[in-house]
Short mmCIF file of C-alpha atoms and ligand atoms in Angstrom, two decimals:
data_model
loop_
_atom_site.label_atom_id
_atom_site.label_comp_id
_atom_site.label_asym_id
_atom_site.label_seq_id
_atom_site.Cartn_x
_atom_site.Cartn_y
_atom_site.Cartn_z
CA UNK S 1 0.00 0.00 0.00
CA UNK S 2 1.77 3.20 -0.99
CA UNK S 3 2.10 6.38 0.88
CA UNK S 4 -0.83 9.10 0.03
CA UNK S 5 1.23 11.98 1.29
CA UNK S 6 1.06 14.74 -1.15
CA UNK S 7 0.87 18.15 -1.87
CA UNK S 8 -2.45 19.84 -0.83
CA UNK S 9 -3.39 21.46 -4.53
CA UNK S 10 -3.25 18.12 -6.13
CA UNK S 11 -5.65 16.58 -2.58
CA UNK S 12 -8.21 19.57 -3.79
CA UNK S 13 -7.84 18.75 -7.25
CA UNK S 14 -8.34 15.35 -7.08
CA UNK S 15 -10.98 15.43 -4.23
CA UNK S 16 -12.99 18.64 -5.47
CA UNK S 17 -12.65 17.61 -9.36
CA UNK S 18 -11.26 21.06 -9.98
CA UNK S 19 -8.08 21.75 -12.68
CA UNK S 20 -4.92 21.89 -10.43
CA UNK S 21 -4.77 25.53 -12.04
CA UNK S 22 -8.32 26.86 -10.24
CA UNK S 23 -6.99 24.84 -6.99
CA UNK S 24 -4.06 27.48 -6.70
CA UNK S 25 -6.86 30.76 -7.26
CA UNK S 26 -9.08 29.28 -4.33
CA UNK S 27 -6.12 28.89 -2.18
CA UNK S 28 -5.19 32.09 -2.73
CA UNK S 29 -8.31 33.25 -1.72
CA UNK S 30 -8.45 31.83 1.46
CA UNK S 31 -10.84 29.32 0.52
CA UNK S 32 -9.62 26.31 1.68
CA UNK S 33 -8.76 25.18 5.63
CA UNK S 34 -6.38 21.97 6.29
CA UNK S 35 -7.17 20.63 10.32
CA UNK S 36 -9.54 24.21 10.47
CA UNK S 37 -6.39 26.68 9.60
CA UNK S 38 -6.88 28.25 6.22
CA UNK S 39 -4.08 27.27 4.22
CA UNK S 40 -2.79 29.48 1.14
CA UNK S 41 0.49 27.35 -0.03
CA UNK S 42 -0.05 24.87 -2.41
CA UNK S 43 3.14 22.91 -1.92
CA UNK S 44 1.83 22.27 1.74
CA UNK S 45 2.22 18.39 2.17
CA UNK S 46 -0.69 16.97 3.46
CA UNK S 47 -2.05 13.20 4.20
CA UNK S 48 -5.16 10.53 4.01
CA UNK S 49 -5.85 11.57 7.79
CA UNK S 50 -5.51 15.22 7.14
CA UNK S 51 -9.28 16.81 7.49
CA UNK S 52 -9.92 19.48 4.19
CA UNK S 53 -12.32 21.72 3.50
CA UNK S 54 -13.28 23.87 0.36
CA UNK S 55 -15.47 26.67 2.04
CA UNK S 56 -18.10 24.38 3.88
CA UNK S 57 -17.77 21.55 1.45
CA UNK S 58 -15.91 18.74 3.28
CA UNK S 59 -13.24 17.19 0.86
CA UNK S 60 -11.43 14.25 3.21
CA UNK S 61 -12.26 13.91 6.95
CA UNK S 62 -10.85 10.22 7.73
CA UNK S 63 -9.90 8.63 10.88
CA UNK S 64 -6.83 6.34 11.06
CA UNK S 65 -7.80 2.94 12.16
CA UNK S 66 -5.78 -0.05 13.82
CA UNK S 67 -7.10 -3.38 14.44
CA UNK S 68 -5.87 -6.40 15.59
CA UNK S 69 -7.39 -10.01 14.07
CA UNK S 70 -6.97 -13.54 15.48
CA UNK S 71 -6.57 -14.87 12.15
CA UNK S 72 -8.48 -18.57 12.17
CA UNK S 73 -7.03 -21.46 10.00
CA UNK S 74 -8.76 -21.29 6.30
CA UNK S 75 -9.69 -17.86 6.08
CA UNK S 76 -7.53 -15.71 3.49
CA UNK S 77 -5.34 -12.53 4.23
CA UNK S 78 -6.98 -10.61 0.83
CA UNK S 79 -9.70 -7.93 0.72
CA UNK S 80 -11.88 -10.44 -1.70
CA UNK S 81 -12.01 -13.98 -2.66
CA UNK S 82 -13.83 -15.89 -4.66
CA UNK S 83 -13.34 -19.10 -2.82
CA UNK S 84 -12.94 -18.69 0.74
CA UNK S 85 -14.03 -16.16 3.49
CA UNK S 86 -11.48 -13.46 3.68
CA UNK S 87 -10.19 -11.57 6.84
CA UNK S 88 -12.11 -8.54 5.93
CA UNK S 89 -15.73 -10.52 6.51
CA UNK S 90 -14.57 -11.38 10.12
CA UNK S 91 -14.25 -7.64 10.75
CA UNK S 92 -16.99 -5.38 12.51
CA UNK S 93 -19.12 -3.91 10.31
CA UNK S 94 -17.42 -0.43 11.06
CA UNK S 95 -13.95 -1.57 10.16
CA UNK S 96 -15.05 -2.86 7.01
CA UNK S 97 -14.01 -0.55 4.65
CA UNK S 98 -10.91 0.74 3.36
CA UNK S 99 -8.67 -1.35 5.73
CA UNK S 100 -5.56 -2.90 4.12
CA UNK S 101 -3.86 -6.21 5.47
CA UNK S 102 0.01 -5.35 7.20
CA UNK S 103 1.55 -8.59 6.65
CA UNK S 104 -0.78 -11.22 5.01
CA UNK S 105 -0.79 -14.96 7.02
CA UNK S 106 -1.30 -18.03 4.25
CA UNK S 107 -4.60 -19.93 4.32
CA UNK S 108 -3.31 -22.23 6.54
CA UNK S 109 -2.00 -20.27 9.14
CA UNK S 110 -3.22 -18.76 12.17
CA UNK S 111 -2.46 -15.89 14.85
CA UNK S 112 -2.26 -11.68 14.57
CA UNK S 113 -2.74 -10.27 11.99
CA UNK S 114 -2.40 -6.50 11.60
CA UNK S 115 -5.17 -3.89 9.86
CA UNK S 116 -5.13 -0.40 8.97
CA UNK S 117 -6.30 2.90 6.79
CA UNK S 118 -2.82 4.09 7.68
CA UNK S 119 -0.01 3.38 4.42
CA UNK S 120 2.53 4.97 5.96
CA UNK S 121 2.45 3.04 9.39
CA UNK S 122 2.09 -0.26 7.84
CA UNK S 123 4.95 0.96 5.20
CA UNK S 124 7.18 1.28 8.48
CA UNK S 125 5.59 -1.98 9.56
CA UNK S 126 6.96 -3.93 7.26
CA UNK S 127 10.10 -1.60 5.90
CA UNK S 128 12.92 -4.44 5.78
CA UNK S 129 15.13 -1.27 6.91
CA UNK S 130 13.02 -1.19 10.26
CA UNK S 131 13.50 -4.66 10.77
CA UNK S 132 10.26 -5.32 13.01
CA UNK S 133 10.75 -8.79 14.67
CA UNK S 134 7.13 -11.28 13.60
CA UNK S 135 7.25 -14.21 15.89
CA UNK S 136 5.83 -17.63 14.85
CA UNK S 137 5.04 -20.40 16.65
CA UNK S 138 5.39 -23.60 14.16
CA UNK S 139 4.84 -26.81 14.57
CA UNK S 140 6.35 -29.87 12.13
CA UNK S 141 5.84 -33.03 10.84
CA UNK S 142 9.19 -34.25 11.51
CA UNK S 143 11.76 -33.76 15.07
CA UNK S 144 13.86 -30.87 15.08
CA UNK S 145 17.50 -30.93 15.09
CA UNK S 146 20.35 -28.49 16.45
CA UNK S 147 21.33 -27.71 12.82
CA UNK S 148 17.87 -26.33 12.37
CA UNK S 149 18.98 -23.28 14.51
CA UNK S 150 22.39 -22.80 12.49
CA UNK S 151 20.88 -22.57 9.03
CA UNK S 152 18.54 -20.19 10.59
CA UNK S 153 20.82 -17.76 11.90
CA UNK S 154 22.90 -18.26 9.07
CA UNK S 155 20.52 -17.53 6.23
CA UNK S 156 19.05 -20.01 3.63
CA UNK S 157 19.61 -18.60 -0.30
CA UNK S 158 16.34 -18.59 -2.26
CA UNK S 159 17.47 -18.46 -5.75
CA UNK S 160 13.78 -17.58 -7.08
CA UNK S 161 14.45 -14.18 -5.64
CA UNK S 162 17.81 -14.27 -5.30
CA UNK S 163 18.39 -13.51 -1.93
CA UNK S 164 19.60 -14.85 1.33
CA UNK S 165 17.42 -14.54 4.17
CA UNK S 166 18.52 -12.12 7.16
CA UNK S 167 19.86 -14.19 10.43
CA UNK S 168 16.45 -15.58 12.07
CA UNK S 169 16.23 -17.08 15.64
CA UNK S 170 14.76 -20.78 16.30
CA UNK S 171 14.18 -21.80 19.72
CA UNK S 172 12.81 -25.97 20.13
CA UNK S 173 10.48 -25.67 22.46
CA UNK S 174 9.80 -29.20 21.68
CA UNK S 175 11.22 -31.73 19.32
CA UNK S 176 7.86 -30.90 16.84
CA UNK S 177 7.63 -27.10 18.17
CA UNK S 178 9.89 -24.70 17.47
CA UNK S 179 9.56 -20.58 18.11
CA UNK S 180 11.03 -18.73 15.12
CA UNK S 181 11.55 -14.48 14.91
CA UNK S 182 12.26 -13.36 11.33
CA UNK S 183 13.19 -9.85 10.58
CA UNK S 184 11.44 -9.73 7.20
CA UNK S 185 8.00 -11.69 5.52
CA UNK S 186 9.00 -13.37 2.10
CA UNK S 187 6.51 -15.31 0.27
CA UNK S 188 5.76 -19.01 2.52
CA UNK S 189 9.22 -17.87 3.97
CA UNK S 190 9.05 -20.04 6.99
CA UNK S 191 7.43 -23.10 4.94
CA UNK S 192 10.00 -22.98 2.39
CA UNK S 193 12.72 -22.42 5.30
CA UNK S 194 11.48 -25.52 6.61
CA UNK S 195 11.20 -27.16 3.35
CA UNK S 196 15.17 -27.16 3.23
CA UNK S 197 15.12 -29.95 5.95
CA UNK S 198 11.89 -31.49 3.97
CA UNK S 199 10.56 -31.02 6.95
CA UNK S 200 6.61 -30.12 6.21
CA UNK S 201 4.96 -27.49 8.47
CA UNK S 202 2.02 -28.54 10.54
CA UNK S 203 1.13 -25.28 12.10
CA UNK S 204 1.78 -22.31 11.56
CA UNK S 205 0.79 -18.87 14.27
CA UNK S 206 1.95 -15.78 14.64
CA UNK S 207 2.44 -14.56 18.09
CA UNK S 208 3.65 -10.93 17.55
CA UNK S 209 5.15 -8.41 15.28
CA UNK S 210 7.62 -6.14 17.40
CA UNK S 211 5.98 -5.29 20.25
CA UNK S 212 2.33 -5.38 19.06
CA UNK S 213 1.20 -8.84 20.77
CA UNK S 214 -1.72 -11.05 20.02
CA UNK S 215 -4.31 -10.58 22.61
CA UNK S 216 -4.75 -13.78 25.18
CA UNK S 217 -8.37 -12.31 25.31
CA UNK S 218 -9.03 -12.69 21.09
CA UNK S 219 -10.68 -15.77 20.19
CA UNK S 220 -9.80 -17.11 16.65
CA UNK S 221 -11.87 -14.41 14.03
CA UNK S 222 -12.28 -12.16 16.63
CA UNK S 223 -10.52 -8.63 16.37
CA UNK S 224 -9.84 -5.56 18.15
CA UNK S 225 -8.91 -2.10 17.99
CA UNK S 226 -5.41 -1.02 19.40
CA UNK S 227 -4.45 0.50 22.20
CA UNK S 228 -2.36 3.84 21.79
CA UNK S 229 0.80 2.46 23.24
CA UNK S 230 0.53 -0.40 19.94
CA UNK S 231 0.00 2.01 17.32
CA UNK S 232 3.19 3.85 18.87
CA UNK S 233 5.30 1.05 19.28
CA UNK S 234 6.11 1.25 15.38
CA UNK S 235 8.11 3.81 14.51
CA UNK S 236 7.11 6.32 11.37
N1 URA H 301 5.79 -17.93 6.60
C1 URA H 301 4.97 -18.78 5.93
O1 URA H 301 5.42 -19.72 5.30
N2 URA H 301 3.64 -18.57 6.02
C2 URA H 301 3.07 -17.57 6.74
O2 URA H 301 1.84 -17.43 6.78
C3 URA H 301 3.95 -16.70 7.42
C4 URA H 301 5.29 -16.88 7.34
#
């Protein structure tokens, strides 16, 4: 989801349907208030969250939103599907709209699962230069071995993408459970990580991403809004 910080003639242009050329006039005219200040420079940067108005018309009043989703097994991380239910349908009806998913979980796994109207917090989110630790808890098919935690930390090449992965942690907590922290989300990263040892994945459920935890309280498909201490704990 890309940024929607821009400059505020373009926000009028775009919102009002007025030619960026009349946006600058009614600016200089005093015409148009950002957060309730009347705002006359046109380069003024402004964002999805900032409230506009063109004399009493109302151009963009949003409210950032932040929710937190127990993500059940068989639901899909996507705004539509033709096949299964999606995360979006498991949301209260005042959420529904114009959240996008921070960090999609496959079908088959399970735990938190991050929502938002916000780009840029969810761009910081998942910035690989911000390197937000996600914590999984994954169970396999097969025991785990001491060399599991070595390839880990030492990175696994993926020559789809061409890339090594960045140093992850694995902790057994048993010989079919293991905790693993990645720094980063590539596509089935853990699966495929896994998949090196042909070791299939059982289970699959995210515990946390940084210090945004899943709530003991959620149930699986039930979500909740976060606290101001969560939204904070990611850095824009
Ligand atoms: N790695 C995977 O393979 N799947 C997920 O859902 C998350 C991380």
């Amino acid at each position: 989801m890309q940024s929607k910080r821009g400059r505020l003639d373009r926000y009028v242009s775009v919102k009002a349907n007025i030619p960026r050329k009349s946006v600058r006039d009614l600016l200089l005219s005093g015409r148009v208030r950002v957060d309730g200040e009347i705002v006359k420079d046109m380069d003024r940067q402004v964002d999805e969250f900032s409230h506009i108005q063109l004399d009493d018309q109302i151009l963009q009043a949003n409210t950032p939103v932040y929710v937190m989703l127990h993500k059940p097994v068989g639901v899909v991380s996507a705004t539509k599907d033709n096949q299964h239910k999606t995360v979006i349908e498991l949301l209260a009806c005042e959420h529904r709209h114009g959240l996008h998913i921070a960090g999609r979980l496959d079908l088959n796994s399970s735990g938190l699962l991050l929502l938002t109207n916000d780009s840029r917090w969810s761009e910081a989110l998942m910035s690989p230069t911000q390197k937000v630790d996600k914590v999984y808890r994954v169970t396999l098919t097969n025991p785990l071995t001491h060399e599991y935690i070595t390839a880990f930390a030492d990175g696994m090449y993926f020559g789809f993408e061409e890339i090594t992965t960045q140093p992850a942690k694995l902790v057994i907590l048993d010989p079919h459970v293991a905790e693993v922290t990645l720094k980063e989300g590539k596509y089935h990263q853990i699966k495929r990580m896994f998949g090196r040892f042909r070791n299939p994945v059982m289970g699959l459920h995210r515990l946390s991403i940084g210090d945004i935890v899943l709530d003991e309280q959620l149930q699986p498909g039930e979500s909740r809004t976060l606290t101001a201490a969560e939204i904070a704990s990611i850095k824009i």
